[in-house]
PDB file of C-alpha atoms in Angstrom:
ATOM      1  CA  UNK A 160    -122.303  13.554 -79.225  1.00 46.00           C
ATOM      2  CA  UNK A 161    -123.147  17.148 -80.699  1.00 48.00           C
ATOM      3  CA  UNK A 162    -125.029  19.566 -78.989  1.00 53.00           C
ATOM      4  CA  UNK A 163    -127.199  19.753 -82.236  1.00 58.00           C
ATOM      5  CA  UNK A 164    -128.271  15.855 -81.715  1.00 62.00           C
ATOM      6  CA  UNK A 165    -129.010  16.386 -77.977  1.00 78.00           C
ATOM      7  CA  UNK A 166    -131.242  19.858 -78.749  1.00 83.00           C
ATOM      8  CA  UNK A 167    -133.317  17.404 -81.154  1.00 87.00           C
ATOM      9  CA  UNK A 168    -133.696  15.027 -78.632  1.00 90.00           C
ATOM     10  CA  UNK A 169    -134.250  17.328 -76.020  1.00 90.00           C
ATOM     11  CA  UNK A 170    -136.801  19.188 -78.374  1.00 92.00           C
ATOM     12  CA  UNK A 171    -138.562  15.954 -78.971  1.00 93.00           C
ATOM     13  CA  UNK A 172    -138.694  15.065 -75.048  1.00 94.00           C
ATOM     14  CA  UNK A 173    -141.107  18.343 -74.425  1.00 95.00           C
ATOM     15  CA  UNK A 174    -143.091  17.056 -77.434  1.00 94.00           C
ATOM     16  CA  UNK A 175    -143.945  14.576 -76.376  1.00 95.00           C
ATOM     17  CA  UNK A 176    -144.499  15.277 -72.466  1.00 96.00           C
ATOM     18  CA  UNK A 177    -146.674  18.309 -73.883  1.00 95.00           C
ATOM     19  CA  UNK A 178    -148.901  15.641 -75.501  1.00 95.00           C
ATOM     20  CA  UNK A 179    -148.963  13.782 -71.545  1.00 96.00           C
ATOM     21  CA  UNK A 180    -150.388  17.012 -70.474  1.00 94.00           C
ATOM     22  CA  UNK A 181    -153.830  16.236 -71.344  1.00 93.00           C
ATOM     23  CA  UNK A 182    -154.240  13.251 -69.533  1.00 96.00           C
ATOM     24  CA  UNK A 183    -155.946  13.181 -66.129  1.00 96.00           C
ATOM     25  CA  UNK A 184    -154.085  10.742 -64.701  1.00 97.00           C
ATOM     26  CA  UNK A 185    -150.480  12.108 -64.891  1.00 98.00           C
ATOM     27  CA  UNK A 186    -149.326  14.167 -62.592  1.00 98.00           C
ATOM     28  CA  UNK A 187    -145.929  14.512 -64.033  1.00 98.00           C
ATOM     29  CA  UNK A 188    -143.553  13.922 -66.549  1.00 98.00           C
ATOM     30  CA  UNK A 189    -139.576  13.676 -66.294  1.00 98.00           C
ATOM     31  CA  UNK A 190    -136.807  12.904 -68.690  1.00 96.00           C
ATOM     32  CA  UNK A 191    -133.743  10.241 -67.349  1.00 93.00           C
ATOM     33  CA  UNK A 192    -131.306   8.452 -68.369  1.00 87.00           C
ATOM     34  CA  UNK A 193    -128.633   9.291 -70.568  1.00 82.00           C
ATOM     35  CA  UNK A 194    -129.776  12.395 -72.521  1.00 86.00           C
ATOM     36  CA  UNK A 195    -130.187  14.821 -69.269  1.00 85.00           C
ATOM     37  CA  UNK A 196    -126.193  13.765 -67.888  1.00 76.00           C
ATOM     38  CA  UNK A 197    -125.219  14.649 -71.464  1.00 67.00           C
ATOM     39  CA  UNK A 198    -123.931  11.526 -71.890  1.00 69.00           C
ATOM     40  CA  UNK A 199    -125.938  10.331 -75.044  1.00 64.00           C
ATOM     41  CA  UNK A 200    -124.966   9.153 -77.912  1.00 68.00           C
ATOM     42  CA  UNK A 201    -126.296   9.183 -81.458  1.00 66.00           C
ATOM     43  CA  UNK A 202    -128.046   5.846 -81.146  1.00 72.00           C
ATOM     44  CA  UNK A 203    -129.607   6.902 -77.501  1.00 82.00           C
ATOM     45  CA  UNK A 204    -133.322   6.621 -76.593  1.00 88.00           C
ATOM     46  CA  UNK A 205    -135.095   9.171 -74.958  1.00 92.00           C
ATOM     47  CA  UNK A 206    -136.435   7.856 -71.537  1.00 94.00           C
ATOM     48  CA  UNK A 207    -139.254   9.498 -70.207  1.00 97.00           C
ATOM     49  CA  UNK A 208    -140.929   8.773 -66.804  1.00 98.00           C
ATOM     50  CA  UNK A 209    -144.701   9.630 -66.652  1.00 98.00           C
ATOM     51  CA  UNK A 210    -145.855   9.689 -63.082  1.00 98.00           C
ATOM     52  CA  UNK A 211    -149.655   8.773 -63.210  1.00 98.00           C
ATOM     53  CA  UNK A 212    -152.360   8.263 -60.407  1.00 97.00           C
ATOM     54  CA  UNK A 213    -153.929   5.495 -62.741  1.00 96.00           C
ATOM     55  CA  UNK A 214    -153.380   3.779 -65.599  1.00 96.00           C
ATOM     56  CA  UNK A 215    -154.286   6.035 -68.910  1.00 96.00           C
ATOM     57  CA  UNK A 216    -156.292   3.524 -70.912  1.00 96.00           C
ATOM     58  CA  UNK A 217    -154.379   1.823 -73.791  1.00 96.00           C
ATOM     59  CA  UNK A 218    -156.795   3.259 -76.648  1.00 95.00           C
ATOM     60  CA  UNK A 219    -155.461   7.147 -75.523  1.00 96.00           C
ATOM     61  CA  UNK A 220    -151.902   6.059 -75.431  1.00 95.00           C
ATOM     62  CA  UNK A 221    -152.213   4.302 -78.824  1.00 96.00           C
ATOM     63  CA  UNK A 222    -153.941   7.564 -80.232  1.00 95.00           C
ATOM     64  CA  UNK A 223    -151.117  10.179 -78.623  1.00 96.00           C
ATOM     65  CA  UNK A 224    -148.693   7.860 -80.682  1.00 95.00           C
ATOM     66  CA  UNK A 225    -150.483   7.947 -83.645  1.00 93.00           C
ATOM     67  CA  UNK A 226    -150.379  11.611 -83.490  1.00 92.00           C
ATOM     68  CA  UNK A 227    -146.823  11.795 -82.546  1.00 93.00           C
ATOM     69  CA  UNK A 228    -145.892   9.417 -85.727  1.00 92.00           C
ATOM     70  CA  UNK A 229    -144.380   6.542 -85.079  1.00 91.00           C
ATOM     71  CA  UNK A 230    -142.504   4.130 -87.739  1.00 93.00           C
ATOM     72  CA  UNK A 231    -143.035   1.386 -85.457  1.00 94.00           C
ATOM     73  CA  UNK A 232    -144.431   0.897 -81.981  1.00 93.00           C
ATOM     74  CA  UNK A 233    -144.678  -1.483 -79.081  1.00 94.00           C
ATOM     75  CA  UNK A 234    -147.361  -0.132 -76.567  1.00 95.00           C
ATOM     76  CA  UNK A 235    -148.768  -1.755 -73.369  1.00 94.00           C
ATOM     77  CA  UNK A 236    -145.180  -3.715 -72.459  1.00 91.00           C
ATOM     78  CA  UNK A 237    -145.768  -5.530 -68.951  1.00 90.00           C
ATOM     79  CA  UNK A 238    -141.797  -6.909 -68.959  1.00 88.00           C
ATOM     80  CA  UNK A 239    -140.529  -5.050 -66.633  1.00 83.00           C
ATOM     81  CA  UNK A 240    -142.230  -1.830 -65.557  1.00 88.00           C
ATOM     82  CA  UNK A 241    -145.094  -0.417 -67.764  1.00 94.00           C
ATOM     83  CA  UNK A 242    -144.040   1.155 -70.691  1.00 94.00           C
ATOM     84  CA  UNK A 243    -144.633   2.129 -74.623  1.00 95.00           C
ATOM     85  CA  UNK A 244    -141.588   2.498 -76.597  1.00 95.00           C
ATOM     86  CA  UNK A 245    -142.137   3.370 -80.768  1.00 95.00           C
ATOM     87  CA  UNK A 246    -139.670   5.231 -83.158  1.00 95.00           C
ATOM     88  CA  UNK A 247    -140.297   8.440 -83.997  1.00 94.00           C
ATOM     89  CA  UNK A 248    -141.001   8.433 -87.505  1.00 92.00           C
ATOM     90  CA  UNK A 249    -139.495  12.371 -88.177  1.00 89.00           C
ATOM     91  CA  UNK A 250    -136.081  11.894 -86.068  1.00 90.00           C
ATOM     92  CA  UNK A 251    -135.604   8.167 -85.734  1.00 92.00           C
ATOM     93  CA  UNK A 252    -135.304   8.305 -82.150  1.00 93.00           C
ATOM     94  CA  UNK A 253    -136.533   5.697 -79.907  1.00 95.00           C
ATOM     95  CA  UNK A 254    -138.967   6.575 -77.455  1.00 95.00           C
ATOM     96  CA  UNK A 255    -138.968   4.659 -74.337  1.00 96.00           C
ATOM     97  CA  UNK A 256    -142.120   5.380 -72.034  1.00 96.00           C
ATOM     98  CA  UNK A 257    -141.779   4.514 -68.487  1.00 96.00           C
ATOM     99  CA  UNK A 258    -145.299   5.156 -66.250  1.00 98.00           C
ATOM    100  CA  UNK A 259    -144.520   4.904 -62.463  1.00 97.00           C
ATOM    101  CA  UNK A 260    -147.706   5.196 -59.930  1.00 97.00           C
ATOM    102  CA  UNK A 261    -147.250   8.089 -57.898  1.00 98.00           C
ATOM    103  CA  UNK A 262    -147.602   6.224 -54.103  1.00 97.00           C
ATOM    104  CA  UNK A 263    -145.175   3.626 -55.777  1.00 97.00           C
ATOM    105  CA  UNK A 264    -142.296   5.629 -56.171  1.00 98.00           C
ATOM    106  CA  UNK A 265    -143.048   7.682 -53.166  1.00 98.00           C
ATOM    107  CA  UNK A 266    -142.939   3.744 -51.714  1.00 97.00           C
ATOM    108  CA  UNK A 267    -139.925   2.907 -52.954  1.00 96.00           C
ATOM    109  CA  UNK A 268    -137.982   6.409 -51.772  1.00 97.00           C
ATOM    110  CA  UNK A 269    -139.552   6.286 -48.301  1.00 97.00           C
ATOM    111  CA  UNK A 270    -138.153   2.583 -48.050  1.00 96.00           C
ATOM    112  CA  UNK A 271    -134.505   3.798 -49.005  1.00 97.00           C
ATOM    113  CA  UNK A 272    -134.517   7.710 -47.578  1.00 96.00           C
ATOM    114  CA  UNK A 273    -136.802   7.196 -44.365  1.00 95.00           C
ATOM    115  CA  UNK A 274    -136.729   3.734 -43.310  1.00 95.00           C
ATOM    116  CA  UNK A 275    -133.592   3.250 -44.301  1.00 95.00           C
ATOM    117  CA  UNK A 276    -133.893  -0.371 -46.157  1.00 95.00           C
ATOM    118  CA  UNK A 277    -131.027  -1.962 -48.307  1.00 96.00           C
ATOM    119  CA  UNK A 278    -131.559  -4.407 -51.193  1.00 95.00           C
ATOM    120  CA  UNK A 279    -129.791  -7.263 -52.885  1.00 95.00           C
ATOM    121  CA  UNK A 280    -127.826  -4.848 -55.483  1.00 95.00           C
ATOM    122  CA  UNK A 281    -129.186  -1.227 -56.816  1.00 96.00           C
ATOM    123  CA  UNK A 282    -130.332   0.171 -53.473  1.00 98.00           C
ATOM    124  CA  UNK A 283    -130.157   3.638 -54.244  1.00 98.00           C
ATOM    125  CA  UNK A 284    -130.956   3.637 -57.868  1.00 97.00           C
ATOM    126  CA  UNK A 285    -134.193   5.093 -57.891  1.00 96.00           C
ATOM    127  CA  UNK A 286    -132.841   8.015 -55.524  1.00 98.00           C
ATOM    128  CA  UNK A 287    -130.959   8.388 -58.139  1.00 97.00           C
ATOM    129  CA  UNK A 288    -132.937   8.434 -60.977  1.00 96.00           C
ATOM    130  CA  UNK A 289    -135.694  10.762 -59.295  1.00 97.00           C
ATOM    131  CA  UNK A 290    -133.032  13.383 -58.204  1.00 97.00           C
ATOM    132  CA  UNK A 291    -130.831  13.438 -61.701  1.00 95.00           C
ATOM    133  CA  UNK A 292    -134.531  13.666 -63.945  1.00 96.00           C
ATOM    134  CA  UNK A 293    -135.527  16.576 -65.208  1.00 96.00           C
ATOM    135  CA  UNK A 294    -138.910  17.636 -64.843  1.00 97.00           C
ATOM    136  CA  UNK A 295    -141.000  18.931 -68.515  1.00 97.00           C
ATOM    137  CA  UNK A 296    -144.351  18.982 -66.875  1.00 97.00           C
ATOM    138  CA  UNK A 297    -145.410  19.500 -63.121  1.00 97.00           C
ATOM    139  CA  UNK A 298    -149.151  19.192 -62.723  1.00 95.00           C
ATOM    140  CA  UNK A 299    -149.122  20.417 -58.990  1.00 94.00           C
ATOM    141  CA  UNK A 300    -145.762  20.402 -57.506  1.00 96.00           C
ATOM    142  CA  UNK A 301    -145.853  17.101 -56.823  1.00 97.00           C
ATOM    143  CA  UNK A 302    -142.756  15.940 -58.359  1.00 98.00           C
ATOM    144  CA  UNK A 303    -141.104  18.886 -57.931  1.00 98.00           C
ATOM    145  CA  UNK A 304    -141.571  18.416 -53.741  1.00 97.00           C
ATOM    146  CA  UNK A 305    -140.348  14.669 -54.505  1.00 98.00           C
ATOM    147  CA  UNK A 306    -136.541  15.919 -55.876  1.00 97.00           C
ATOM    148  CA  UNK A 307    -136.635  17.772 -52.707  1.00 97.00           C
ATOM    149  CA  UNK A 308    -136.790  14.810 -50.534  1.00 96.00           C
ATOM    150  CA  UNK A 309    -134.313  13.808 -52.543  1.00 97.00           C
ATOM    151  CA  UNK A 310    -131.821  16.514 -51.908  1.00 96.00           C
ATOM    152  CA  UNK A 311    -130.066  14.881 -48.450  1.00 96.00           C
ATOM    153  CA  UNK A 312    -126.776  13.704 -46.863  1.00 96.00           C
ATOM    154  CA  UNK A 313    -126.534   9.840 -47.582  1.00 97.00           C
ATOM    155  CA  UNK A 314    -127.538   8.172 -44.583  1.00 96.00           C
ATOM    156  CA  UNK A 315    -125.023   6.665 -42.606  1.00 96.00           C
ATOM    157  CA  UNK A 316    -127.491   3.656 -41.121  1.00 96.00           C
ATOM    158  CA  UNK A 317    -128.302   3.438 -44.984  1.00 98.00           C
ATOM    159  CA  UNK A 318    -124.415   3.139 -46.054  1.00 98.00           C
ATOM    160  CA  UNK A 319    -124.023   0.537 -43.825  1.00 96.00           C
ATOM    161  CA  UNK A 320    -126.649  -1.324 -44.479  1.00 97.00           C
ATOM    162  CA  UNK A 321    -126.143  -2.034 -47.657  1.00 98.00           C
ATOM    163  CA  UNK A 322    -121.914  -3.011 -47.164  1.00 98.00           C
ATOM    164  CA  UNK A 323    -122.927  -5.389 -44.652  1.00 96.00           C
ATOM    165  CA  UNK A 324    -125.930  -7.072 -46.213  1.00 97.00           C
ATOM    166  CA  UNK A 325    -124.159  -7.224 -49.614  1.00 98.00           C
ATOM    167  CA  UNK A 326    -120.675  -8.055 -48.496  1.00 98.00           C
ATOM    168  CA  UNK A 327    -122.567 -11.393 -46.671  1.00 96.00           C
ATOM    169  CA  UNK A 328    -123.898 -12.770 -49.597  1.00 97.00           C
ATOM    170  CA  UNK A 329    -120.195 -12.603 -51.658  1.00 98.00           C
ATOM    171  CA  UNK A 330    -118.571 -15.321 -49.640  1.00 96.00           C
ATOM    172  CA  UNK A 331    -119.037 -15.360 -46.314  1.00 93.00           C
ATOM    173  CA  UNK A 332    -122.284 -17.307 -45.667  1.00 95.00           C
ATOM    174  CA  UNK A 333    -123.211 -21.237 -47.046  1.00 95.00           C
ATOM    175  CA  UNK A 334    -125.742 -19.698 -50.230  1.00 95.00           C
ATOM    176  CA  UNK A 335    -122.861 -16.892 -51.061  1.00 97.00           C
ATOM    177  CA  UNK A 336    -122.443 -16.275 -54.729  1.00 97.00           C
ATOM    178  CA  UNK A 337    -118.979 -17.788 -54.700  1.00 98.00           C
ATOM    179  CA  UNK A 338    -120.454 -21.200 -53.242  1.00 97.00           C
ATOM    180  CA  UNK A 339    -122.943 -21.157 -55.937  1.00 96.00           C
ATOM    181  CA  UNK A 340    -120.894 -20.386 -58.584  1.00 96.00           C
ATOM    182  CA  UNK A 341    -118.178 -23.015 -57.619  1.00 96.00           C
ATOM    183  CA  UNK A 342    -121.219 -25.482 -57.230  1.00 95.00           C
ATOM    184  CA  UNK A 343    -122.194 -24.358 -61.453  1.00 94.00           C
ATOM    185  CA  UNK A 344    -118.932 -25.036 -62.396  1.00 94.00           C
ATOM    186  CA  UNK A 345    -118.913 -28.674 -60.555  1.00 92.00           C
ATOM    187  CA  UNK A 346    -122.380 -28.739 -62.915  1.00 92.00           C
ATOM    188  CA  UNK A 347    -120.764 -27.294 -66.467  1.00 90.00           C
ATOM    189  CA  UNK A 348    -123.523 -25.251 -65.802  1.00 92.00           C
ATOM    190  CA  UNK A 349    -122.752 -22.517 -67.808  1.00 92.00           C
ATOM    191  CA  UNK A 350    -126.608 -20.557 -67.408  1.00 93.00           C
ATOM    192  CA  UNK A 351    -127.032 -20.579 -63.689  1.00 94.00           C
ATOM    193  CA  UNK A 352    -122.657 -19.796 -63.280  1.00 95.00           C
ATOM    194  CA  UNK A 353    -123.804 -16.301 -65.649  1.00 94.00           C
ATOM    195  CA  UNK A 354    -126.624 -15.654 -63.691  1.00 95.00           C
ATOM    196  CA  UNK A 355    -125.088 -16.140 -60.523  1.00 97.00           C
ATOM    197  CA  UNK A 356    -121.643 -13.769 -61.371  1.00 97.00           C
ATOM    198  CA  UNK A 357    -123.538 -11.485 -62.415  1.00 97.00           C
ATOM    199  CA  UNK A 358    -125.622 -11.330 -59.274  1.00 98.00           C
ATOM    200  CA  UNK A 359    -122.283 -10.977 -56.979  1.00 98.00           C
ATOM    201  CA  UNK A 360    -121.225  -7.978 -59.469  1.00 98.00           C
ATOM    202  CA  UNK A 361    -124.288  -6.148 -58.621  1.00 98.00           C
ATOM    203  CA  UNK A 362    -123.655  -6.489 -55.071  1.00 98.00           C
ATOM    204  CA  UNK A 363    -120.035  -5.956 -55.524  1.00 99.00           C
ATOM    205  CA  UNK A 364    -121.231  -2.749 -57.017  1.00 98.00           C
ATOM    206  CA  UNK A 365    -123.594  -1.556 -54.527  1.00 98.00           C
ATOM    207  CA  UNK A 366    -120.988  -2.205 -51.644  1.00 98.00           C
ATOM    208  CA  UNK A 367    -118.721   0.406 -53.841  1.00 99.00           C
ATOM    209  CA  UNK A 368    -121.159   3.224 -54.734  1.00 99.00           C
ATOM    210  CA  UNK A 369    -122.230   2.962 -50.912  1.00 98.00           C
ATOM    211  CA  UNK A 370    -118.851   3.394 -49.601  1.00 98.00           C
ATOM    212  CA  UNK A 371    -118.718   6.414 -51.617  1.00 98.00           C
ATOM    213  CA  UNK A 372    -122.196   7.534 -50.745  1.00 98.00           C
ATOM    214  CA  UNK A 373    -122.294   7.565 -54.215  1.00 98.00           C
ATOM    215  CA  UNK A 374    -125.944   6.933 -55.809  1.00 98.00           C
ATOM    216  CA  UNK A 375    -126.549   4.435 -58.119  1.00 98.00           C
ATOM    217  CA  UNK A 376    -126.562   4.586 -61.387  1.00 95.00           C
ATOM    218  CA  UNK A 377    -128.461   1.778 -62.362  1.00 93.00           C
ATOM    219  CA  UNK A 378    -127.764  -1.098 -64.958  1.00 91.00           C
ATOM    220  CA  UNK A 379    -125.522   0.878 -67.161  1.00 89.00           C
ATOM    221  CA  UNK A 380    -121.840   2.274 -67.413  1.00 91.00           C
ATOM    222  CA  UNK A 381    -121.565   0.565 -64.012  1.00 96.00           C
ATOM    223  CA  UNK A 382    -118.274   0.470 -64.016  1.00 96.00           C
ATOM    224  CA  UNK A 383    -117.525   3.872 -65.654  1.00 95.00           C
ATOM    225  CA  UNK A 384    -119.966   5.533 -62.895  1.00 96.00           C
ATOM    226  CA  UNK A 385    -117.707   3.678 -60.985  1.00 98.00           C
ATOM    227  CA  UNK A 386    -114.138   4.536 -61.625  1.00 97.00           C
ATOM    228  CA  UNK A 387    -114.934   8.760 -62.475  1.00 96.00           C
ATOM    229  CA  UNK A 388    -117.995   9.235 -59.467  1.00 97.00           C
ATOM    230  CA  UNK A 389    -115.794   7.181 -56.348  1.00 98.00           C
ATOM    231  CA  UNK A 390    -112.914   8.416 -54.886  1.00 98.00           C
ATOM    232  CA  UNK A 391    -112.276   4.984 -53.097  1.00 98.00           C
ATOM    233  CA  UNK A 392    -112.011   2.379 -55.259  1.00 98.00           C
ATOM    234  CA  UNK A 393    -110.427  -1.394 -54.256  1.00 98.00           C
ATOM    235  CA  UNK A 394    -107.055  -2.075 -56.134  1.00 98.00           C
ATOM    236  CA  UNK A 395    -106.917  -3.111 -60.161  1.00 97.00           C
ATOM    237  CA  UNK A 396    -110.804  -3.350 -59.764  1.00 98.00           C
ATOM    238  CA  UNK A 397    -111.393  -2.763 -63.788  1.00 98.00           C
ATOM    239  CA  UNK A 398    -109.122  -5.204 -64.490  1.00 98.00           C
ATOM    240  CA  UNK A 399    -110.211  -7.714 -61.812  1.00 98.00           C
ATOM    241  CA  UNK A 400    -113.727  -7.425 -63.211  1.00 98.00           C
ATOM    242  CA  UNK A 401    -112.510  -8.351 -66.757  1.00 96.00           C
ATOM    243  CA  UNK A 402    -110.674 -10.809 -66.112  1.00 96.00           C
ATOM    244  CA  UNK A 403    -113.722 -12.322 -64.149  1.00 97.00           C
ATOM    245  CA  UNK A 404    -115.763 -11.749 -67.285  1.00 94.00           C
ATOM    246  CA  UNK A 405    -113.576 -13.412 -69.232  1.00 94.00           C
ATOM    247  CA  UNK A 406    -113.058 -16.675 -67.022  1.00 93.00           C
ATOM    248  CA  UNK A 407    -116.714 -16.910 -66.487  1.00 91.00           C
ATOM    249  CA  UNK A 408    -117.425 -17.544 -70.620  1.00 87.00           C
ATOM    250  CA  UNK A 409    -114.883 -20.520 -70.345  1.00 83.00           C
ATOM    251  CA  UNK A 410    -116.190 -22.822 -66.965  1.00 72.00           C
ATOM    252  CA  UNK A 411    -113.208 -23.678 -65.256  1.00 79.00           C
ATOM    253  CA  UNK A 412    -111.879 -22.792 -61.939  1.00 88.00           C
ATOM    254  CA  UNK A 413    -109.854 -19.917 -63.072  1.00 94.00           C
ATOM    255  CA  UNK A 414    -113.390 -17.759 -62.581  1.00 96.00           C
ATOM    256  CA  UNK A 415    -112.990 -18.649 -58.826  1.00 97.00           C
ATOM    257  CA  UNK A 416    -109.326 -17.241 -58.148  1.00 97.00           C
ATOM    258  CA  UNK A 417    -110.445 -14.600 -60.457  1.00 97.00           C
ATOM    259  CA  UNK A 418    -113.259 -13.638 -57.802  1.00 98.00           C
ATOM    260  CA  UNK A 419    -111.236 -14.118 -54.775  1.00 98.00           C
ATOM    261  CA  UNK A 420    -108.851 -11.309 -55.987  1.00 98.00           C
ATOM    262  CA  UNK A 421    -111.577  -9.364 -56.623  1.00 98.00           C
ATOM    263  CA  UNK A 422    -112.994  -9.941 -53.393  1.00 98.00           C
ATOM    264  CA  UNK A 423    -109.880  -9.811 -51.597  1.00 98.00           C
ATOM    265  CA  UNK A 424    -108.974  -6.129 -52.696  1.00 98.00           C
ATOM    266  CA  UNK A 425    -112.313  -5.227 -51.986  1.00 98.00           C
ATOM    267  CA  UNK A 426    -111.770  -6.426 -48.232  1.00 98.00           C
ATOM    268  CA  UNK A 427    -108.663  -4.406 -48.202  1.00 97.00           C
ATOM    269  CA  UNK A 428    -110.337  -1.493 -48.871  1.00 98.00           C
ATOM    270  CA  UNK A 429    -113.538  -2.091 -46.343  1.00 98.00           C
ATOM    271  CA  UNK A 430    -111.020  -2.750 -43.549  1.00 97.00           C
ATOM    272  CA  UNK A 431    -108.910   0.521 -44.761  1.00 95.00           C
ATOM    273  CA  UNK A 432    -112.226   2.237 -44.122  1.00 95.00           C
ATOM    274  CA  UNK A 433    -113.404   0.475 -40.665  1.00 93.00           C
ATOM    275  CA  UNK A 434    -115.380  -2.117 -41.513  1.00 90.00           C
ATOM    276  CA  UNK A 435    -114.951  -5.317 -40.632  1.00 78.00           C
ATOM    277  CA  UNK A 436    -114.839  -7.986 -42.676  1.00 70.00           C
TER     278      UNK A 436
END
């Protein structure tokens, strides 16, 4: 990626957040992902959160993009989080809109940094992504006080946590993963045995960047995060994790030893650290 291709997108980020600026409702705006860790590529999207006390009305949003210029444009997505993504029609670059409510995210950090709260995969991701963004616009120090909140030790009672209430749900207890994958493979149920690996690789993964006190990174370069970020990884995990990826496309039984060596190095390493398992 050349420096040239990153100033263009990083030229096209305050653009854009400069057009945010006259909105009311937003109290800040903050580009993620990829671009600020200097890890995008040529074909990367610029991801912009806009941190709003209300919704801006749909009309506004589909003028500011008219203005921009857009060669094509989804506005008003409801998929996931809210969000307008179009192509800018000068560069080519995608624009990917992301509006959080300001009490949400201050929700969903509280839950994690104060009380403490572990989830089923991802627990720290938004941590994460609020303490990594950089901030183009800054109504009234809001956000800016929010990175600070963000700038602590992990939290031990957090660390474990998460281990424990992930590690459960690999094999250990009657609805683990590995019981439900073994009981899609009885099926030939090739849909819910997907869905179900890839549920115990997101815990899998959230035990890891935990042990590490390691934030996470989210639903990409999982595994890269992985191996360059932690300094305790299990045994031959990149390898175990392929060769679970590639057992899991085929339906047979070979998925399930697959797992158990996966699972079994990452026992070796929990009990190497203290935790028993």
């Amino acid at each position: 990626m050349t420096k040239l291709k990153l100033l263009k997108h990083h030229q096209l980020a305050q653009i854009v957040s400069e057009q945010f600026k006259q909105f009311s409702q937003v109290q800040a705006v903050a580009l993620g992902g990829s671009v600020v860790s200097d890890k995008g590529e040529a074909g990367s999207d610029i991801d912009l959160y806009v941190f709003t006390t209300e919704i801006i009305p749909l009309e506004k949003r589909q003028d500011l993009v008219q203005q921009l210029g857009a060669s094509k444009a989804d506005l008003n997505l409801t998929f996931w989080d809210l969000g307008d993504e179009w192509i800018d029609k000068s560069s080519g670059i995608e624009v990917d809109i992301i509006y959080w409510d300001t009490k949400w995210i201050e929700d969903m950090l509280d839950g994690v940094l104060v009380k403490q709260q572990s989830w089923m995969g991802y627990t720290t991701c938004f941590w994460r992504s609020i303490k990594n963004a950089k901030i183009l616009f800054d109504r009234e120090g809001w956000l800016t006080n929010l990175k600070t909140k963000t700038q602590v030790v992990y939290p031990e009672k957090l660390r474990q946590s998460i281990i424990v209430k992930n590690h459960a749900v690999l094999r250990s207890v009657i609805p683990s993963y590995l019981n439900q994958i073994k009981k899609a493979i009885q099926r030939g149920d090739l849909v819910s045995l997907n869905h179900r690996v890839a549920a115990l690789i997101a815990s899998y993964f959230d035990i890891i960047f935990a042990l590490n006190r390691v934030l996470h990174p989210g639903e990409k370069r999982l595994l890269e995060t992985a191996l360059v970020e932690c300094e305790k990884l299990p045994v031959d995990m990149a390898q175990d994790i392929t060769n679970i990826l590639r057992s899991a496309a085929i339906t047979n039984h070979q998925v399930i030893m697959d797992i158990n060596t996966l699972l079994d190095h990452l026992d070796d390493l929990l009990k190497q650290e203290g935790f028993l398992v």
